[in-house]
Amino acid sequence: MQKIGGAMPVGRPKRVTLRGRWLGQRLRELRDENGMKVEEVGEYLQRSSGTISRFESGIYPIRRAEVVALLDLYGVNDARQRAGLLKIADDVWQTGWWDGYSGDVAGWFVDFVWLEELAVEQRLFENTVVPGIVQIDQYARAVMTAAEPQATHEDIERGVELRMKRRALLDRDDHIPDLSIVLDEAVLRRPVGGPKVLVAQLTHLSELAQRPSIDLRVLPYSVGAHASPSGGFSLFRMAEPYPEVAYVETPKGAIYIEAPDTEPIVEMYDRLQGVCLDPEDSIGFMSALIEELA
């Protein structure tokens, strides 16, 4: 089966999730701060040193009870710090609707959908296609078909289904994320799926842009050179205890960048947004394009 969103080599090791890696990294830091060796921790938990190393690398998810034991061993008494690490420990074992698609998409993309669900704010910049979370089904199908020429019809439809389910978070009764989007003018003019599909997509964007939780702005051609010549990216501001995360997609998979290394990307986004049309003029720009195409 073709993996929508990236190649999945056969026989690769168990995928390390972002949350598993975050927890393992912090447990390793605590061990180092206490000057303890892997063997000592293994003896304390009655686990092999190899298992402890796999806990710290995120390859093996560690159980909550063992995390509690390690926090006691490492002398972590601060209630907020303990609660934060235990929250991650719980999330490591959490499953969601997106896990049902783990056999259909690349592993790193499952992490991306998890980030979307958890984020309290998303800031997206795109200069090629409309961001997946605000795509209509016809547009999404055209994008995937062009990007994955070897995929079967069933693979494409499964990918479209996932993309449409991702949109649901914008219609939740509560905990709706703040969504800020900067779209290069080229995105709005590219006839993905043909003129009729583009009109339908622009209409959808115009409707979304009128929601109070969504800030959509157009980066016009007239700006010329801009702050992100290397392409699109996403920023996810997370609830405690998670760090802010930047996401950049490449032909070989995703790159996740964590705070404080996200600061230059945040500044880049702010610079892009600063030269955009304002939200009202952006809606007007899309309305004019719709009339031009109709």
Short mmCIF file of N, CA, C and O in Angstrom, two decimals, residues 217-281:
data_model
loop_
_atom_site.label_atom_id
_atom_site.label_comp_id
_atom_site.label_asym_id
_atom_site.label_seq_id
_atom_site.Cartn_x
_atom_site.Cartn_y
_atom_site.Cartn_z
N ARG A 217 -4.82 35.72 5.90
CA ARG A 217 -4.28 36.89 5.20
C ARG A 217 -3.57 36.45 3.93
O ARG A 217 -2.91 35.42 3.89
N VAL A 218 -3.68 37.30 2.91
CA VAL A 218 -3.06 37.04 1.62
C VAL A 218 -1.75 37.81 1.52
O VAL A 218 -1.69 39.00 1.82
N LEU A 219 -0.70 37.10 1.10
CA LEU A 219 0.60 37.72 0.82
C LEU A 219 0.64 38.01 -0.68
O LEU A 219 0.85 37.11 -1.49
N PRO A 220 0.42 39.26 -1.07
CA PRO A 220 0.28 39.56 -2.50
C PRO A 220 1.60 39.57 -3.25
O PRO A 220 2.68 39.78 -2.66
N TYR A 221 1.52 39.34 -4.56
CA TYR A 221 2.71 39.40 -5.41
C TYR A 221 3.43 40.73 -5.26
O TYR A 221 4.66 40.80 -5.37
N SER A 222 2.69 41.80 -5.03
CA SER A 222 3.27 43.14 -4.99
C SER A 222 4.31 43.31 -3.89
O SER A 222 5.14 44.22 -3.94
N VAL A 223 4.30 42.41 -2.90
CA VAL A 223 5.30 42.47 -1.83
C VAL A 223 6.70 42.18 -2.37
O VAL A 223 7.71 42.68 -1.87
N GLY A 224 6.76 41.36 -3.43
CA GLY A 224 8.06 40.97 -3.96
C GLY A 224 8.70 39.91 -3.08
O GLY A 224 8.03 39.00 -2.58
N ALA A 225 10.01 40.02 -2.89
CA ALA A 225 10.73 39.07 -2.03
C ALA A 225 10.18 39.16 -0.60
O ALA A 225 9.80 40.24 -0.13
N HIS A 226 10.13 38.00 0.09
CA HIS A 226 9.56 38.00 1.43
C HIS A 226 10.42 37.18 2.38
O HIS A 226 11.49 36.67 2.01
N ALA A 227 9.94 37.02 3.62
CA ALA A 227 10.75 36.48 4.71
C ALA A 227 10.99 34.98 4.64
O ALA A 227 11.84 34.46 5.36
N SER A 228 10.22 34.25 3.80
CA SER A 228 10.38 32.79 3.76
C SER A 228 10.54 32.28 2.34
O SER A 228 9.68 31.56 1.83
N PRO A 229 11.65 32.62 1.68
CA PRO A 229 11.86 32.14 0.31
C PRO A 229 12.03 30.62 0.23
O PRO A 229 11.88 30.03 -0.84
N SER A 230 12.30 29.97 1.36
CA SER A 230 12.51 28.52 1.36
C SER A 230 11.20 27.74 1.38
O SER A 230 11.21 26.52 1.22
N GLY A 231 10.08 28.40 1.60
CA GLY A 231 8.81 27.71 1.51
C GLY A 231 7.97 27.72 2.77
O GLY A 231 8.23 28.49 3.71
N GLY A 232 6.95 26.85 2.79
CA GLY A 232 5.96 26.86 3.85
C GLY A 232 6.42 26.18 5.13
O GLY A 232 7.37 25.41 5.15
N PHE A 233 5.68 26.47 6.20
CA PHE A 233 5.95 25.87 7.51
C PHE A 233 4.72 26.05 8.39
O PHE A 233 3.80 26.82 8.07
N SER A 234 4.70 25.32 9.49
CA SER A 234 3.62 25.42 10.47
C SER A 234 4.21 25.61 11.85
O SER A 234 5.26 25.05 12.18
N LEU A 235 3.50 26.39 12.67
CA LEU A 235 3.88 26.60 14.06
C LEU A 235 2.72 26.17 14.95
O LEU A 235 1.58 26.57 14.72
N PHE A 236 3.03 25.38 15.97
CA PHE A 236 2.01 24.91 16.90
C PHE A 236 2.36 25.38 18.31
O PHE A 236 3.40 25.00 18.85
N ARG A 237 1.50 26.23 18.87
CA ARG A 237 1.67 26.60 20.28
C ARG A 237 0.86 25.62 21.10
O ARG A 237 -0.35 25.47 20.90
N MET A 238 1.54 24.94 22.01
CA MET A 238 0.95 23.84 22.74
C MET A 238 0.56 24.25 24.16
O MET A 238 1.10 25.21 24.72
N ALA A 239 -0.36 23.50 24.74
CA ALA A 239 -0.69 23.67 26.15
C ALA A 239 0.42 23.04 26.99
O ALA A 239 1.17 22.18 26.52
N GLU A 240 0.54 23.47 28.23
CA GLU A 240 1.51 22.87 29.15
C GLU A 240 1.24 21.37 29.25
O GLU A 240 0.08 20.95 29.22
N PRO A 241 2.29 20.53 29.33
CA PRO A 241 3.70 20.86 29.50
C PRO A 241 4.49 20.84 28.20
O PRO A 241 5.72 20.78 28.22
N TYR A 242 3.80 20.87 27.06
CA TYR A 242 4.50 20.68 25.79
C TYR A 242 5.12 21.97 25.28
O TYR A 242 4.59 23.07 25.50
N PRO A 243 6.24 21.86 24.56
CA PRO A 243 6.88 23.05 23.99
C PRO A 243 6.20 23.49 22.71
O PRO A 243 5.42 22.74 22.11
N GLU A 244 6.46 24.71 22.30
CA GLU A 244 6.02 25.14 20.98
C GLU A 244 6.82 24.36 19.94
O GLU A 244 7.99 24.06 20.14
N VAL A 245 6.16 24.00 18.83
CA VAL A 245 6.79 23.17 17.81
C VAL A 245 6.60 23.79 16.44
O VAL A 245 5.50 24.25 16.10
N ALA A 246 7.67 23.81 15.66
CA ALA A 246 7.58 24.19 14.25
C ALA A 246 7.71 22.93 13.41
O ALA A 246 8.44 22.00 13.78
N TYR A 247 6.99 22.91 12.30
CA TYR A 247 6.97 21.75 11.42
C TYR A 247 7.31 22.19 10.01
O TYR A 247 6.74 23.17 9.50
N VAL A 248 8.25 21.50 9.41
CA VAL A 248 8.62 21.75 8.02
C VAL A 248 8.63 20.41 7.30
O VAL A 248 9.27 19.47 7.75
N GLU A 249 7.91 20.33 6.19
CA GLU A 249 7.83 19.09 5.44
C GLU A 249 8.87 19.07 4.32
O GLU A 249 9.10 20.10 3.67
N THR A 250 9.50 17.92 4.14
CA THR A 250 10.49 17.74 3.08
C THR A 250 10.11 16.50 2.27
O THR A 250 9.27 15.70 2.72
N PRO A 251 10.70 16.28 1.10
CA PRO A 251 10.40 15.07 0.32
C PRO A 251 10.72 13.77 1.06
O PRO A 251 10.18 12.72 0.75
N LYS A 252 11.58 13.84 2.07
CA LYS A 252 11.99 12.65 2.82
C LYS A 252 11.32 12.54 4.19
O LYS A 252 11.65 11.67 4.98
N GLY A 253 10.37 13.41 4.46
CA GLY A 253 9.71 13.36 5.75
C GLY A 253 9.66 14.72 6.41
O GLY A 253 9.92 15.74 5.78
N ALA A 254 9.32 14.73 7.69
CA ALA A 254 9.10 15.98 8.41
C ALA A 254 10.28 16.32 9.30
O ALA A 254 10.99 15.45 9.79
N ILE A 255 10.45 17.62 9.51
CA ILE A 255 11.40 18.14 10.49
C ILE A 255 10.58 18.84 11.58
O ILE A 255 9.77 19.71 11.27
N TYR A 256 10.78 18.43 12.83
CA TYR A 256 10.11 19.08 13.95
C TYR A 256 11.15 19.86 14.74
O TYR A 256 12.19 19.33 15.13
N ILE A 257 10.87 21.13 14.98
CA ILE A 257 11.79 22.02 15.69
C ILE A 257 11.09 22.50 16.95
O ILE A 257 9.96 22.98 16.90
N GLU A 258 11.74 22.35 18.08
CA GLU A 258 11.12 22.68 19.36
C GLU A 258 11.65 23.99 19.93
O GLU A 258 12.78 24.39 19.66
N ALA A 259 10.80 24.66 20.74
CA ALA A 259 11.22 25.86 21.45
C ALA A 259 12.42 25.53 22.34
O ALA A 259 12.50 24.41 22.87
N PRO A 260 13.39 26.46 22.47
CA PRO A 260 13.38 27.84 22.00
C PRO A 260 13.88 28.04 20.56
O PRO A 260 13.96 29.16 20.09
N ASP A 261 14.20 26.93 19.88
CA ASP A 261 14.72 27.06 18.52
C ASP A 261 13.66 27.50 17.52
O ASP A 261 13.97 27.74 16.34
N THR A 262 12.42 27.61 17.98
CA THR A 262 11.35 28.09 17.11
C THR A 262 11.33 29.61 16.98
O THR A 262 10.63 30.14 16.12
N GLU A 263 12.07 30.31 17.82
CA GLU A 263 11.98 31.78 17.85
C GLU A 263 12.24 32.43 16.49
O GLU A 263 11.49 33.33 16.08
N PRO A 264 13.28 32.02 15.74
CA PRO A 264 13.48 32.65 14.42
C PRO A 264 12.32 32.39 13.46
O PRO A 264 12.01 33.22 12.60
N ILE A 265 11.65 31.23 13.61
CA ILE A 265 10.53 30.91 12.73
C ILE A 265 9.31 31.74 13.11
O ILE A 265 8.56 32.19 12.25
N VAL A 266 9.12 31.95 14.41
CA VAL A 266 8.04 32.83 14.86
C VAL A 266 8.25 34.24 14.31
O VAL A 266 7.32 34.89 13.81
N GLU A 267 9.48 34.73 14.39
CA GLU A 267 9.80 36.06 13.86
C GLU A 267 9.55 36.11 12.35
O GLU A 267 9.05 37.11 11.82
N MET A 268 9.89 35.02 11.66
CA MET A 268 9.66 34.95 10.21
C MET A 268 8.17 35.06 9.90
O MET A 268 7.76 35.79 8.99
N TYR A 269 7.37 34.34 10.69
CA TYR A 269 5.92 34.39 10.48
C TYR A 269 5.39 35.80 10.71
O TYR A 269 4.57 36.31 9.92
N ASP A 270 5.85 36.43 11.77
CA ASP A 270 5.39 37.79 12.08
C ASP A 270 5.75 38.76 10.95
O ASP A 270 4.95 39.65 10.61
N ARG A 271 6.92 38.58 10.38
CA ARG A 271 7.33 39.45 9.26
C ARG A 271 6.46 39.22 8.04
O ARG A 271 6.08 40.16 7.34
N LEU A 272 6.15 37.97 7.77
CA LEU A 272 5.26 37.66 6.65
C LEU A 272 3.88 38.28 6.86
O LEU A 272 3.33 38.93 5.97
N GLN A 273 3.34 38.07 8.05
CA GLN A 273 2.00 38.58 8.34
C GLN A 273 1.97 40.11 8.26
O GLN A 273 0.97 40.70 7.85
N GLY A 274 3.09 40.72 8.63
CA GLY A 274 3.16 42.18 8.67
C GLY A 274 3.06 42.84 7.30
O GLY A 274 2.73 44.03 7.21
N VAL A 275 3.35 42.10 6.22
CA VAL A 275 3.29 42.69 4.88
C VAL A 275 2.10 42.16 4.07
O VAL A 275 1.96 42.44 2.88
N CYS A 276 1.23 41.41 4.74
CA CYS A 276 0.04 40.86 4.07
C CYS A 276 -1.07 41.90 3.96
O CYS A 276 -1.08 42.93 4.66
N LEU A 277 -2.05 41.59 3.13
CA LEU A 277 -3.31 42.32 3.17
C LEU A 277 -3.97 42.04 4.52
O LEU A 277 -3.77 40.97 5.10
N ASP A 278 -4.73 42.99 5.04
CA ASP A 278 -5.41 42.72 6.31
C ASP A 278 -6.54 41.72 6.06
O ASP A 278 -6.88 41.42 4.91
N PRO A 279 -7.12 41.15 7.13
CA PRO A 279 -8.14 40.10 6.94
C PRO A 279 -9.31 40.52 6.05
O PRO A 279 -9.76 39.73 5.20
N GLU A 280 -9.81 41.73 6.22
CA GLU A 280 -10.94 42.17 5.41
C GLU A 280 -10.56 42.29 3.94
O GLU A 280 -11.30 41.84 3.04
N ASP A 281 -9.39 42.88 3.67
CA ASP A 281 -8.95 43.02 2.28
C ASP A 281 -8.61 41.65 1.67
O ASP A 281 -8.76 41.45 0.47
#
